[in-house]
Structure formats: structure tokens, C-alpha cells
XYZ file of C-alpha atoms in Angstrom:
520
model
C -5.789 -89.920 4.182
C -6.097 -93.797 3.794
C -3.139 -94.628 5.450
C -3.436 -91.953 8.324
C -4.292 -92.365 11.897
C -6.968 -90.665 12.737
C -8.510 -91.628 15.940
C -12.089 -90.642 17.190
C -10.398 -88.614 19.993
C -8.897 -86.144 16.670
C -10.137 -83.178 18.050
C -9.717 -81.729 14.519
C -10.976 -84.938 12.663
C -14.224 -83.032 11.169
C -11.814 -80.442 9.906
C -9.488 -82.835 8.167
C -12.269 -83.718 6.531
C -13.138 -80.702 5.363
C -10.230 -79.586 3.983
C -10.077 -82.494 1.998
C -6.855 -83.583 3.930
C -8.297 -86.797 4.256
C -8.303 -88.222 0.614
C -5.075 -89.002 -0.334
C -1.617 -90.006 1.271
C 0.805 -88.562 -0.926
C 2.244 -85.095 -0.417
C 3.471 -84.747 -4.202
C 1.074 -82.700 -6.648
C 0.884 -80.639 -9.340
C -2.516 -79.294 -8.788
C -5.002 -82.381 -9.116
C -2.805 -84.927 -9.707
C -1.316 -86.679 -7.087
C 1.669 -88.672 -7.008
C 2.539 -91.893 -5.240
C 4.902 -90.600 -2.941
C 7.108 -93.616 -2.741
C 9.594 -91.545 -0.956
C 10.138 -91.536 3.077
C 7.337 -91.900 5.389
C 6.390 -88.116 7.053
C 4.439 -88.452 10.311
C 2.551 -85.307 11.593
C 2.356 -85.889 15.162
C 0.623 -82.574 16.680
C 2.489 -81.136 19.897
C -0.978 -80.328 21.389
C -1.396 -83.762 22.761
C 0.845 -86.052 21.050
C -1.465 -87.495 18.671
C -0.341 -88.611 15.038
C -2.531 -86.986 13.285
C -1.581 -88.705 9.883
C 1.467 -90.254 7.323
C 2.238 -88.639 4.275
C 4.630 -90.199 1.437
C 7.360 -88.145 0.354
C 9.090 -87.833 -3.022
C 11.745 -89.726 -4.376
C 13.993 -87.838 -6.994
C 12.502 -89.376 -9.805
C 8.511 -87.766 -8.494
C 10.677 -84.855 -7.947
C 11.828 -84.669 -11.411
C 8.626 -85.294 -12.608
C 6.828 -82.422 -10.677
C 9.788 -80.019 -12.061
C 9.248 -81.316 -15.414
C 5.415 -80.499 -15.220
C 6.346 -76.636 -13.932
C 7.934 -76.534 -17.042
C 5.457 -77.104 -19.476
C 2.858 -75.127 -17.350
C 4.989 -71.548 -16.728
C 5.229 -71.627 -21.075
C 1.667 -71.607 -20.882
C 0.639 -69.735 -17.541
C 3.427 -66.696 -18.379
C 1.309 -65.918 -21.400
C -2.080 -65.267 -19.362
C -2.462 -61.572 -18.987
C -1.437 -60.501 -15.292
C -5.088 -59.173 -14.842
C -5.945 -62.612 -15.514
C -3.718 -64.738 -13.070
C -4.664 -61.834 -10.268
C -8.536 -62.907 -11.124
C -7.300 -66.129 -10.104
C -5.233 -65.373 -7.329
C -8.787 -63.086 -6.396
C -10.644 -66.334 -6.041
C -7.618 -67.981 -4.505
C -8.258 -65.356 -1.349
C -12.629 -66.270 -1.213
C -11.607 -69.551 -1.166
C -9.263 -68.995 1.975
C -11.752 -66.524 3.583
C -14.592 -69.926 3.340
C -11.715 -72.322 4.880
C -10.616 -69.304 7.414
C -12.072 -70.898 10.538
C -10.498 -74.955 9.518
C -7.465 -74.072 8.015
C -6.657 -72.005 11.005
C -7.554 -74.731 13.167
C -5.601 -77.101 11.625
C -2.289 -74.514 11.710
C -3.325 -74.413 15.660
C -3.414 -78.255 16.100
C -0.387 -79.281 13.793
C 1.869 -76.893 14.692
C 0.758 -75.792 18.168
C 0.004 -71.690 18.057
C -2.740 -70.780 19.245
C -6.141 -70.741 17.549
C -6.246 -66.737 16.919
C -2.517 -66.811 15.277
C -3.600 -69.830 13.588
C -6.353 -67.642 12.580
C -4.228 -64.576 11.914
C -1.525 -66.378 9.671
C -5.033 -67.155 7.381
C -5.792 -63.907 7.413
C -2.130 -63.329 6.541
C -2.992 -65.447 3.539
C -5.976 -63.853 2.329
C -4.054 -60.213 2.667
C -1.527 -60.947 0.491
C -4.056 -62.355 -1.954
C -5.833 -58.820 -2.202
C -2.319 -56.870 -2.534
C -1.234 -59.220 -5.072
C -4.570 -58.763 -6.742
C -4.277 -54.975 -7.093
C -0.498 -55.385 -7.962
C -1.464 -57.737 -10.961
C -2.193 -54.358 -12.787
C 0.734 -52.477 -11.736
C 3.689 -54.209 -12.688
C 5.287 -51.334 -13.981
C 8.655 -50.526 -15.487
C 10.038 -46.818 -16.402
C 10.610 -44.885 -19.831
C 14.301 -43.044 -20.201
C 14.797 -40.865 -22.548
C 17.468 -41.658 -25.198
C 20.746 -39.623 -25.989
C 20.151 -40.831 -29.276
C 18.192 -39.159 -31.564
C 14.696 -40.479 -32.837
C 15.551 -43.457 -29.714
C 13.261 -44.512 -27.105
C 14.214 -46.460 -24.224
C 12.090 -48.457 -21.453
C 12.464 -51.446 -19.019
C 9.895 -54.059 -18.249
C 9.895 -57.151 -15.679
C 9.380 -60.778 -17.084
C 8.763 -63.590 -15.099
C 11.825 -66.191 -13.668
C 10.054 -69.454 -14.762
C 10.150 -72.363 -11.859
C 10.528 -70.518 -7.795
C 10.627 -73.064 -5.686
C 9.469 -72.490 -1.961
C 11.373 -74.029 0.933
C 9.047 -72.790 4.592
C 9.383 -73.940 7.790
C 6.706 -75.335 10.298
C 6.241 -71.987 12.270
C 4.081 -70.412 9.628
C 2.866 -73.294 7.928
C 1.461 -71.804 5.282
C 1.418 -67.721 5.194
C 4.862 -67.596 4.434
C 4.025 -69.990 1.195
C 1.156 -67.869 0.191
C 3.950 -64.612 0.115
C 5.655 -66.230 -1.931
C 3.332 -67.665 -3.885
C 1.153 -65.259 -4.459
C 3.720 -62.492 -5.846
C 4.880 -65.341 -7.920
C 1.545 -66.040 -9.905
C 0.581 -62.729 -10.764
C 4.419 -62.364 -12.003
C 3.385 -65.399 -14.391
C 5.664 -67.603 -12.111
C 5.186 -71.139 -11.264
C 5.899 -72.488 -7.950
C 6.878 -75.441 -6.065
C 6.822 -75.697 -2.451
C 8.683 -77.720 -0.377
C 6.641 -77.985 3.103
C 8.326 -78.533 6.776
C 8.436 -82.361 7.415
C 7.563 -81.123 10.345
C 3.949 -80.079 9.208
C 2.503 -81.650 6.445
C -1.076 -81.646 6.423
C -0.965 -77.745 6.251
C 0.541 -77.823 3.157
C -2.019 -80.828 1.293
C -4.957 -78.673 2.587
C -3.434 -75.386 0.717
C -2.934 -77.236 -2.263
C -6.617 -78.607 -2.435
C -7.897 -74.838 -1.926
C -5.719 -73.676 -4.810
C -6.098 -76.634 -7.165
C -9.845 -76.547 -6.577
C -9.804 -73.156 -8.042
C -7.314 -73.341 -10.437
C -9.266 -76.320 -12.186
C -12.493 -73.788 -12.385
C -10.177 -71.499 -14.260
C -8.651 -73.769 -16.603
C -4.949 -73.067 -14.978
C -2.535 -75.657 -16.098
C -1.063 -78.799 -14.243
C 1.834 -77.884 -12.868
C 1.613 -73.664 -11.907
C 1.073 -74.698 -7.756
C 3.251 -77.666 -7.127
C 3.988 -79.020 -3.363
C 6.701 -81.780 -3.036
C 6.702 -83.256 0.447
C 9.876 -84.783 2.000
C 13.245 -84.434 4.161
C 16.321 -82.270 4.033
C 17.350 -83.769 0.554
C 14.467 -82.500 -1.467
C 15.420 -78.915 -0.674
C 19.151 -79.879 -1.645
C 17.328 -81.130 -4.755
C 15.865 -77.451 -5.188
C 18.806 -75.821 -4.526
C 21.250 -78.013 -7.013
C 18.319 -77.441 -9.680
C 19.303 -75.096 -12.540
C 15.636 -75.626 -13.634
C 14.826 -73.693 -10.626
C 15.993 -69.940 -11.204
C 14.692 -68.386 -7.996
C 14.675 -70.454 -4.654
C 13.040 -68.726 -1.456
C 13.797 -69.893 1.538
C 12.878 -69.413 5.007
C 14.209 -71.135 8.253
C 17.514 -71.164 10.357
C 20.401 -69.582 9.264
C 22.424 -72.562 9.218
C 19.848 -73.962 6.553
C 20.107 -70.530 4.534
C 24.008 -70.826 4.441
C 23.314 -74.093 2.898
C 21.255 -72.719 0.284
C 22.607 -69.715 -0.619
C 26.137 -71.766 -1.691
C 24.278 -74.292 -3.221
C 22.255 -71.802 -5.354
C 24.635 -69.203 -6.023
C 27.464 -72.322 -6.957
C 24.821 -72.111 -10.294
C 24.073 -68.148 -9.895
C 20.856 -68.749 -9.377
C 18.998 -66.198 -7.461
C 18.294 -66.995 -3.312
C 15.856 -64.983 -1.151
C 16.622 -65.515 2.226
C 14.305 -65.350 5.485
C 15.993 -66.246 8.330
C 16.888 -66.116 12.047
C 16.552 -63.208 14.407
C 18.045 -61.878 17.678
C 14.884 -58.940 18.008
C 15.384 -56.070 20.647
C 12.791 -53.655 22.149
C 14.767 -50.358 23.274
C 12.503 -49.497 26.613
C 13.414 -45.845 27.372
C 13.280 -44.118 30.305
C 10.795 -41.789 28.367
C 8.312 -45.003 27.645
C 4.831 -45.922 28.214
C 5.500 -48.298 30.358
C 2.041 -50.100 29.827
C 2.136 -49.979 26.343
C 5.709 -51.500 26.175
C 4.407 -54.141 28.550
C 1.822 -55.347 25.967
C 4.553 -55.312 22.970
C 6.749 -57.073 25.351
C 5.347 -59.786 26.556
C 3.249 -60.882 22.985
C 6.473 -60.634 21.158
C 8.644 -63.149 23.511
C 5.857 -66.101 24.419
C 3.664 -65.459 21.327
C 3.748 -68.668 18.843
C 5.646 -70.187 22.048
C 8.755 -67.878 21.371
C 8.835 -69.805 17.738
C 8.334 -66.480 15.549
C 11.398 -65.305 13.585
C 10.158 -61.626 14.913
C 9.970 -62.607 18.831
C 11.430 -60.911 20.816
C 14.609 -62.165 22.372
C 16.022 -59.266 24.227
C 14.460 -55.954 26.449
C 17.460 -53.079 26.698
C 15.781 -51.600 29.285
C 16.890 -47.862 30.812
C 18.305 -47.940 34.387
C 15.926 -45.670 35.546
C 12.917 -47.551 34.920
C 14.814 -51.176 35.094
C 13.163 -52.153 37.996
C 9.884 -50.732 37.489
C 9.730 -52.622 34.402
C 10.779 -55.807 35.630
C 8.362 -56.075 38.332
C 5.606 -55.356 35.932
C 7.327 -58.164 34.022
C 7.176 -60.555 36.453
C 3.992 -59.917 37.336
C 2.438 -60.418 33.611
C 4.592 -63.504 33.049
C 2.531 -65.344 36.476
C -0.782 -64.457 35.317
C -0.064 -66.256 31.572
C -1.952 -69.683 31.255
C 0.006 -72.781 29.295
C -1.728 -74.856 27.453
C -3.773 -76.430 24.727
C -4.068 -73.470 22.074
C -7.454 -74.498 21.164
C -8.816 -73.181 24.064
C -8.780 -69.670 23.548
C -8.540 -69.039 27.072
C -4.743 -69.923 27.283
C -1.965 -67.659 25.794
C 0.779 -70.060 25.782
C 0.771 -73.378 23.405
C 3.487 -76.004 22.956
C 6.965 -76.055 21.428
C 6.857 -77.843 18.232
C 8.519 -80.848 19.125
C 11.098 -82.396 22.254
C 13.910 -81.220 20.372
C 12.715 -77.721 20.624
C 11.942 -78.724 24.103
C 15.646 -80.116 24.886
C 16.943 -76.780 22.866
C 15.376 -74.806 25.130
C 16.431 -76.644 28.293
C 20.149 -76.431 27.383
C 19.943 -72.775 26.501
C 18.857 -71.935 30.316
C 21.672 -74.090 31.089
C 24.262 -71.912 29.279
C 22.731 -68.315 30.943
C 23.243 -70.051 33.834
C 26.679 -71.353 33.502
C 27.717 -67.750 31.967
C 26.544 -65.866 34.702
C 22.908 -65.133 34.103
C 20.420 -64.434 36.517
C 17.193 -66.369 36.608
C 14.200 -64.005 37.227
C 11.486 -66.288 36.318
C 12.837 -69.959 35.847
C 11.597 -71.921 32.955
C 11.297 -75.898 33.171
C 8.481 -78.269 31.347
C 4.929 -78.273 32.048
C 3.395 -81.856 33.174
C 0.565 -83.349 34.232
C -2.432 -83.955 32.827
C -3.543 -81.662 29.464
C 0.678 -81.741 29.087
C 1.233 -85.490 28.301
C 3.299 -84.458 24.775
C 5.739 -83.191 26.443
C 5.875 -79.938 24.370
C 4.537 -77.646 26.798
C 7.362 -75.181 28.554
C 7.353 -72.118 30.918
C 8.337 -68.680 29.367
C 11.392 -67.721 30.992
C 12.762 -64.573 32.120
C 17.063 -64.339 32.162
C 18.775 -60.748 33.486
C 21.797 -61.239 31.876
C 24.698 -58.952 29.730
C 24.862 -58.284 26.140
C 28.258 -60.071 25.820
C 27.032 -63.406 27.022
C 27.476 -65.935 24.359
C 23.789 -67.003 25.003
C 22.420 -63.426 24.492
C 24.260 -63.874 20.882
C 22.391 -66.937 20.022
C 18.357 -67.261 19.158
C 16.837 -70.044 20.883
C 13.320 -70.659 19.251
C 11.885 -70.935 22.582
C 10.386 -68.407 24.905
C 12.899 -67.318 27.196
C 13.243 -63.312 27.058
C 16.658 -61.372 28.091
C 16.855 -58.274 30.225
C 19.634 -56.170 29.623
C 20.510 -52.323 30.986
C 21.608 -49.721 29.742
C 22.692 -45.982 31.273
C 23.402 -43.853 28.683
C 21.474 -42.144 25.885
C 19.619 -43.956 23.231
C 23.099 -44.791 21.133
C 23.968 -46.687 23.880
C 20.921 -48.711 23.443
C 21.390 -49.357 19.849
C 24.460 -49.741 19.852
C 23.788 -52.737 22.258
C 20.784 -53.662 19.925
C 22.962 -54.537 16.781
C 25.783 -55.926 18.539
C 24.475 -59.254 17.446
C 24.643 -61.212 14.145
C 21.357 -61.470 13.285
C 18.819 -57.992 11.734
C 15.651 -58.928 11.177
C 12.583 -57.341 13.148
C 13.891 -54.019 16.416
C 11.563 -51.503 18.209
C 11.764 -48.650 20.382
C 9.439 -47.563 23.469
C 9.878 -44.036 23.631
C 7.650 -41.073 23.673
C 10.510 -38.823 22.878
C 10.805 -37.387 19.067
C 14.575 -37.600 18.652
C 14.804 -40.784 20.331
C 12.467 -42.283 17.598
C 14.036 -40.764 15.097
C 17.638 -41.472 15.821
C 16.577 -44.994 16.091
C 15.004 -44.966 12.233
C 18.413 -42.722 11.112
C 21.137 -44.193 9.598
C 22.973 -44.347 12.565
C 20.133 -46.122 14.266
C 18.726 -49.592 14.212
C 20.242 -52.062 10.973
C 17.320 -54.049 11.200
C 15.065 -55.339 8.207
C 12.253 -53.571 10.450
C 12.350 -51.103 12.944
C 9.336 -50.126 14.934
C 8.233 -47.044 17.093
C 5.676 -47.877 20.045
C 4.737 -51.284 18.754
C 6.785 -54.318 19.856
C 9.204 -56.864 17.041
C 6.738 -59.325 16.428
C 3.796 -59.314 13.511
C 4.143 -57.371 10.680
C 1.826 -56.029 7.990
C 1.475 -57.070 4.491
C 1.732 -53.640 2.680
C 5.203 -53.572 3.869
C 8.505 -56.080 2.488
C 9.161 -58.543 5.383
C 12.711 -58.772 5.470
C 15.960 -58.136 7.521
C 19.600 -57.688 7.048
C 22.980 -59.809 8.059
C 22.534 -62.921 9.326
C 18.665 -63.042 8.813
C 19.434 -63.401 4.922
C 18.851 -59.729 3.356
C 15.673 -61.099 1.711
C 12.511 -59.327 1.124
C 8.833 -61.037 0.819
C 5.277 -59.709 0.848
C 4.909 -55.882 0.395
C 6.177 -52.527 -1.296
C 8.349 -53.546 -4.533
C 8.728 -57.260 -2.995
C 7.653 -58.432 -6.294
C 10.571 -57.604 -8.024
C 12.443 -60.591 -6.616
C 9.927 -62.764 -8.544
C 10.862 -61.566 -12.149
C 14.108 -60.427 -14.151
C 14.593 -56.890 -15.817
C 14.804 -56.271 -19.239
C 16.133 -52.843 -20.968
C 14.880 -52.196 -24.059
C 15.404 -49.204 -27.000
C 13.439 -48.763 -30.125
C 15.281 -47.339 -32.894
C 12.184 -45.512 -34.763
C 14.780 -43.288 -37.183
C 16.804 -44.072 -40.119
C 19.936 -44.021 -39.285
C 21.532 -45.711 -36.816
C 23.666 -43.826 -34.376
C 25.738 -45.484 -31.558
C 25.962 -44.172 -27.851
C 28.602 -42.377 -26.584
C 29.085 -41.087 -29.934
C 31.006 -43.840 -30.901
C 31.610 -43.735 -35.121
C 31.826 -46.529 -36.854
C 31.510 -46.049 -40.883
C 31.643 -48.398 -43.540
């Protein structure tokens, strides 16, 4: 990157380099071409230690035009390659990620502070989805119907959208892109991304993997797109009737935004966004086990998944059992650089995050709350970003305005319950938001009145594993406030293409339904 700083203490310098991150300073392409970017200036500054790590160029509306003009011209081409075909490339798409498994994931770590082993994991995530999509390729099927019409067939099949454009945010830098994008390709879509400002480089380095092996396979210009920039290029996206099918994940406040904008034109929106996640701890729990799922889910990521878990509805009869073991786990967790594999805890992504998180402890406090581990930032030397906070613990009530909210921050609620497991549920989806819920139980009908109908309305629900992480077989999605979207697994890949009914007339007459006459 020619106009980047990169300093000789870049820790991750050698894998910048590598990933080809280096060679250009635009963040608009359509594959191998790369555009000026003589939009805003985008600094990746890493929340490790501070350091800018590099400037990219953003678009102006004009390069943005240009890119959607170019997505144009390739999906006529691309939709025509048999879906064997564009799974063959989506194949090599997932070696190619399996060589740059160890770099990309480091670079994930470093830009947007996880540690190395999720930054590893979201890879992973990557090169998963690349091997479902692969098998899918040759199973996007429709049905047959049979006709009430004599000598009539009828049938449905699934046609691609055209143009999806991809709006992620900066705590999966780039899994959540290749979910999208690789359901998309195989579907004979073509796709342009619109990266976090607040992480960049992750997004340059994904598009020289994919162009590199798009160019082997002669895959137009224009089929894996990235436009780099602020707020307004997603507004851009969303405004864009060239742009059937706009995925978006990210606050709720930002999906609001989109889902107007895009269905003002009835265009289609898939929506991944916030959660308030609950684990249910019975008093018929492994307590152990629900420690494990407990603790991972609120301070993994730094509290900054969309599945972490927020809140523990935790039995009065093993309340304080649990909370000691708690307490316990949460002093033996070490804060710091997620690089070293040693510590569990990295940064926030940024001071706002930081101040976020300050002002939410604030608020339990003012309402009532009870501090059981307090929370503050981490200084001193190794902390010098500023980034670095202490997972907090809160006993507080379900009705506090706080517990209603999700801070993207690691601070965990305890809340009790008495009754049977209804109450607990019912405490569970007292909030706005339904993406990811789980249940510690080693009781039958417990778990299975939480999966009813009556149980958790949650996207996911889990039994004996905690709200955070999720597998790719399986859509990723949750209900209310999180956006009812669904990405990844199962029939996912239905949200990628439009469905057409069809009947053959093979007789020679021609007789209407319903047994309608109509002579002339």
C-alpha cells in the first residue's frame, strides 16, 4: 500500500505482504482492476496497539457507478456458466483460503482485535461455506406439480437476482462476506461488498484471493466487486434499483435504515442484526459445562459477537453456586494482545466502543444494578490504545432498561428466576431483539419445551451448548429486532435467487384452470 504506514514495529508487516495488501491504495475493484479511490481517506488503525496500519481511498459516486455498471455486464455473462462450473470456482476459492488460513487470520486478529484462534476460526468459517456451497452448486433444485389440466406439466426453478450487494461490519471482517458471497456465485449472482470503514485491509486481502483465482478461470471483471467507503456508499446500495438484493449485517439502527430505503423500491433486504442472547441455567444443569458456554459466549471477540451472550437467567437454587463459579472464572481470564495465544481477552474495536461500554455500567448502576465484578479500562504498558476493557459482571432485573439494550461490550447480566422453565423463557424473550438463546438443562421436557412453540422465539436455540458460534450447515439467522434474515446453511440460498413457475402445455387443445370456458 504506497501510501500506507507501515512501520518496522508492524507486527503483521510480513503478512501484509503476503496477502498482497501492500500493492495498492485504493479499496475499489472489480476483480483486478483497481480504481483510484478518489473518495474519503479510510485509516485502519488496529486496537491491538494503536498502530495505523494503513490508508485506503474510498469511492466517490461516480467509481461507485462505475463498479455497478461493471456487475452488470459481468452477471449477463457469469449467470450463463453452468452452476457446476461457478462451484469449481468457488472450490478453488476455498484452497486458496485454506493456503492464506494462517495470514488472513492474523490479519482479522490484528485489525480488528479477536484473538488469533477466532481470527483463525472466522477463516475456517470461510473455507466451510466454500465446501457447502460447492456441493450445493449441484443441487439447486426446484419441484414438479402435477397439473389439473390434462396433457399439462408444471415445475418451478430458481434464477439468479443479478447485482447483491454486501454491507458487513468490522466484527467478522470477512466470514460474514464469504456467506454471502459464496451462496451468491454458485446462484450465478454477482456481488459487491461494501467493507466496515472500520476494517479495510480485510476486505483488499479477500479480494486479491478471489480475483487471483477468478483470473485463472477466465471469470469476468466485475462478478466479486468491493467498494470501500463511509455511511453514504451503503445509502448508495440501498437507493440502487440496480441492486435487487442488499444483505446487510450490523446494528439495528443501521438495518432500519436499510430495510426503508430498500423496500421504498421493493427491493429485497436480508437482515443480520443485533442481539440480546440468554442462556436458561436450570436448576437441573451441568453446572461445569454451562460455565464453559458461559463465559466464551459473553468475553469471546471482546463481547463484540452478535451471538454473545448478554444475559444468564439463572435458577434460584443454584444462583449462588453459579455465581461464585462465575466470579471465580472471570479473575483467572488474562486481557490482552490477541496475538499471544496465551490471553483470552483482546481489545474493543475502537474508544467509542470503549466510551459505549463505560456509560452502559453507568446506567446498571444508576437503575439499580449490582456490580459483581466491576469493569473499568485496562492501562499500562501492552494497553497504550486504549481499547483494552475488563469483562464485567452486573446482577441486575429483567425490567431494567439496560438489560433491554445490547452493549457490544463484555459486560454479562445475571438475572433469577423461581419458577419452572416458562418462567425462564418467558423472561428470555421479553426483549426486542431474537437472534442466538440456549438452555443448560439435563432434563428432557425442559429442552424440549424450550425448542416448542411456546418456547424460545429465537433465530437459534441451543440445548447444552452456550449462544455464541454457530455452524455452517445450519441458516444463521434470528427473528424481531435482529432482522428475520437467514445466511449460510439449510435452504439459505434461496434468498439469493427469484422463483419462477412454469407449465408446459404438451396437448392440443388448450384448456384453462379452474375450468374456466372461454370459446370463440
Amino acid at each position: 500500500m504506497t501510501t500506507a504506514t507501515i512501520t518496522a514495529t508492524n507486527p503483521i508487516a510480513d503478512v501484509l505482504k503476503k496477502l498482497g495488501v501492500l500493492d495498492v491504495n485504493s479499496g475499489i475493484s472489480t476483480g483486478n482492476t483497481w480504481l483510484k479511490g478518489e473518495g474519503g481517506a479510510l485509516q485502519s488503525i488496529s486496537p491491538v496497539d494503536g498502530t495505523l496500519i494503513g490508508t485506503v481511498h474510498g469511492a466517490t459516486k461516480a467509481e461507485y457507478d462505475s463498479v455497478i455498471a461493471t456487475a452488470e455486464e459481468a452477471f449477463n455473462a457469469w449467470r450463463s456458466w453452468p452452476a457446476p462450473k461457478r462451484g469449481e470456482v468457488v472450490r478453488q476459492i476455498g484452497e486458496a483460503l485454506r493456503e492464506h488460513k494462517a495470514n488472513l487470520g492474523k490479519l482479522v486478529s490484528y485489525e480488528m482485535g479477536k484473538s488469533y484462534q477466532e481470527g483463525l476460526g472466522e477463516v475456517q468459517e470461510m473455507i466451510d461455506i466454500c465446501d457447502f456451497a460447492v456441493g450445493l452448486s449441484r443441487q439447486l433444485h426446484g419441484l414438479t406439480m402435477h397439473s389439473e389440466r390434462p396433457d399439462h406439466r408444471m415445475y418451478e426453478q430458481w434464477h439468479p437476482l443479478g447485482v447483491v450487494g454486501i454491507i458487513t461490519a468490522f466484527n467478522f471482517p470477512v466470514a460474514v462476506w464469504s456467506w454471502n458471497t459464496a451462496l451468491a456465485w454458485i446462484s450465478g449472482n454477482v456481488c459487491v461488498w461494501k467493507p466496515s470503514e472500520k476494517t479495510p485491509l480485510c476486505s483488499i486481502a479477500c479480494q486479491h484471493i478471489t480475483s487471483e483465482v477468478f483470473k485463472r478461470n477466465g471469470v469476468p471483471e466485475g462478478v466479486s466487486s468491493i467498494v470501500n467507503g463511509g455511511r453514504e456508499v451503503g445509502e448508495w446500495l440501498s437507493n440502487d434499483g440496480r441492486v435487487p438484493l442488499v444483505s446487510a449485517t450490523g446494528s439495528t439502527r443501521m438495518g432500519k435504515a436499510v430495510g426503508a430505503a430498500v423496500g421504498q423500491r421493493l427491493g429485497r433486504s436480508l437482515l443480520e442484526l443485533g442481539g440480546n442472547n440468554a442462556i436458561i441455567i436450570s436448576d437441573r444443569a451441568d453446572l461445569d459445562m454451562s460455565l464453559i458456554g458461559a463465559v466464551f459466549g459473553a468475553v469471546g471477540t471482546c463481547g463484540q459477537r452478535c451471538t454473545s451472550t448478554r444475559r444468564l437467567i439463572i435458577h434460584d437454587k443454584v444462583y449462588d453456586a453459579f455465581k461464585a463459579k462465575l466470579d471465580k472464572a472471570y479473575g483467572q481470564l488474562r486481557i490482552g494482545d490477541p496475538l499471544n495465544e496465551k490471553n483470552h481477552v483482546g481489545p474493543l474495536i475502537d474508544k467509542q466502543a470503549v466510551d459505549t461500554y463505560l456509560k452502559a455500567l453507568v446506567a446498571a448502576k444508576e437503575q439499580g444494578a449490582t456490580i459483581l465484578r466491576d469493569g473499568g479500562v485496562v492501562t499500562g504498558p501492552g494497553y497504550e490504545s486504549g481499547c483494552y476493557v475488563k469483562p464485567a459482571i452486573v446482577e441486575a432485573t429483567p425490567e431494567m432498561p439496560i438489560v433491554q439494550e445490547e452493549t457490544f461490550a463484555p459486560i454479562l447480566y445475571l438475572l433469577r428466576y423461581s419458577g419452572d422453565v416458562h418462567d425462564a423463557i418467558r423472561i428470555q424473550n421479553a426483549v426486542k431483539q431474537g437472534l442466538s438463546s440456549a438452555i443448560m438443562t439435563l432434563d428432557l421436557r425442559e429442552a424440549e419445551r424450550f425448542l416448542g412453540a411456546t418456547g424460545s422465539d429465537c433465530g437459534i436455540a441451543n440445548v447444552n451448548i452456550g449462544t455464541s458460534g454457530a455452524e455452517i450447515g445450519g441458516a444463521f439467522g434470528g427473528e424481531k429486532e435482529t432482522g428475520g434474515g437467514r445466511e449460510s446453511g439449510s435452504d439459505a440460498w434461496k434468498a439469493y435467487m427469484r422463483r419462477q413457475t412454469n407449465t408446459i402445455n404438451f396437448g392440443s387443445t388448450l384448456p384453462l384452470a379452474q375450468g374456466i370456458k372461454f370459446d370463440l
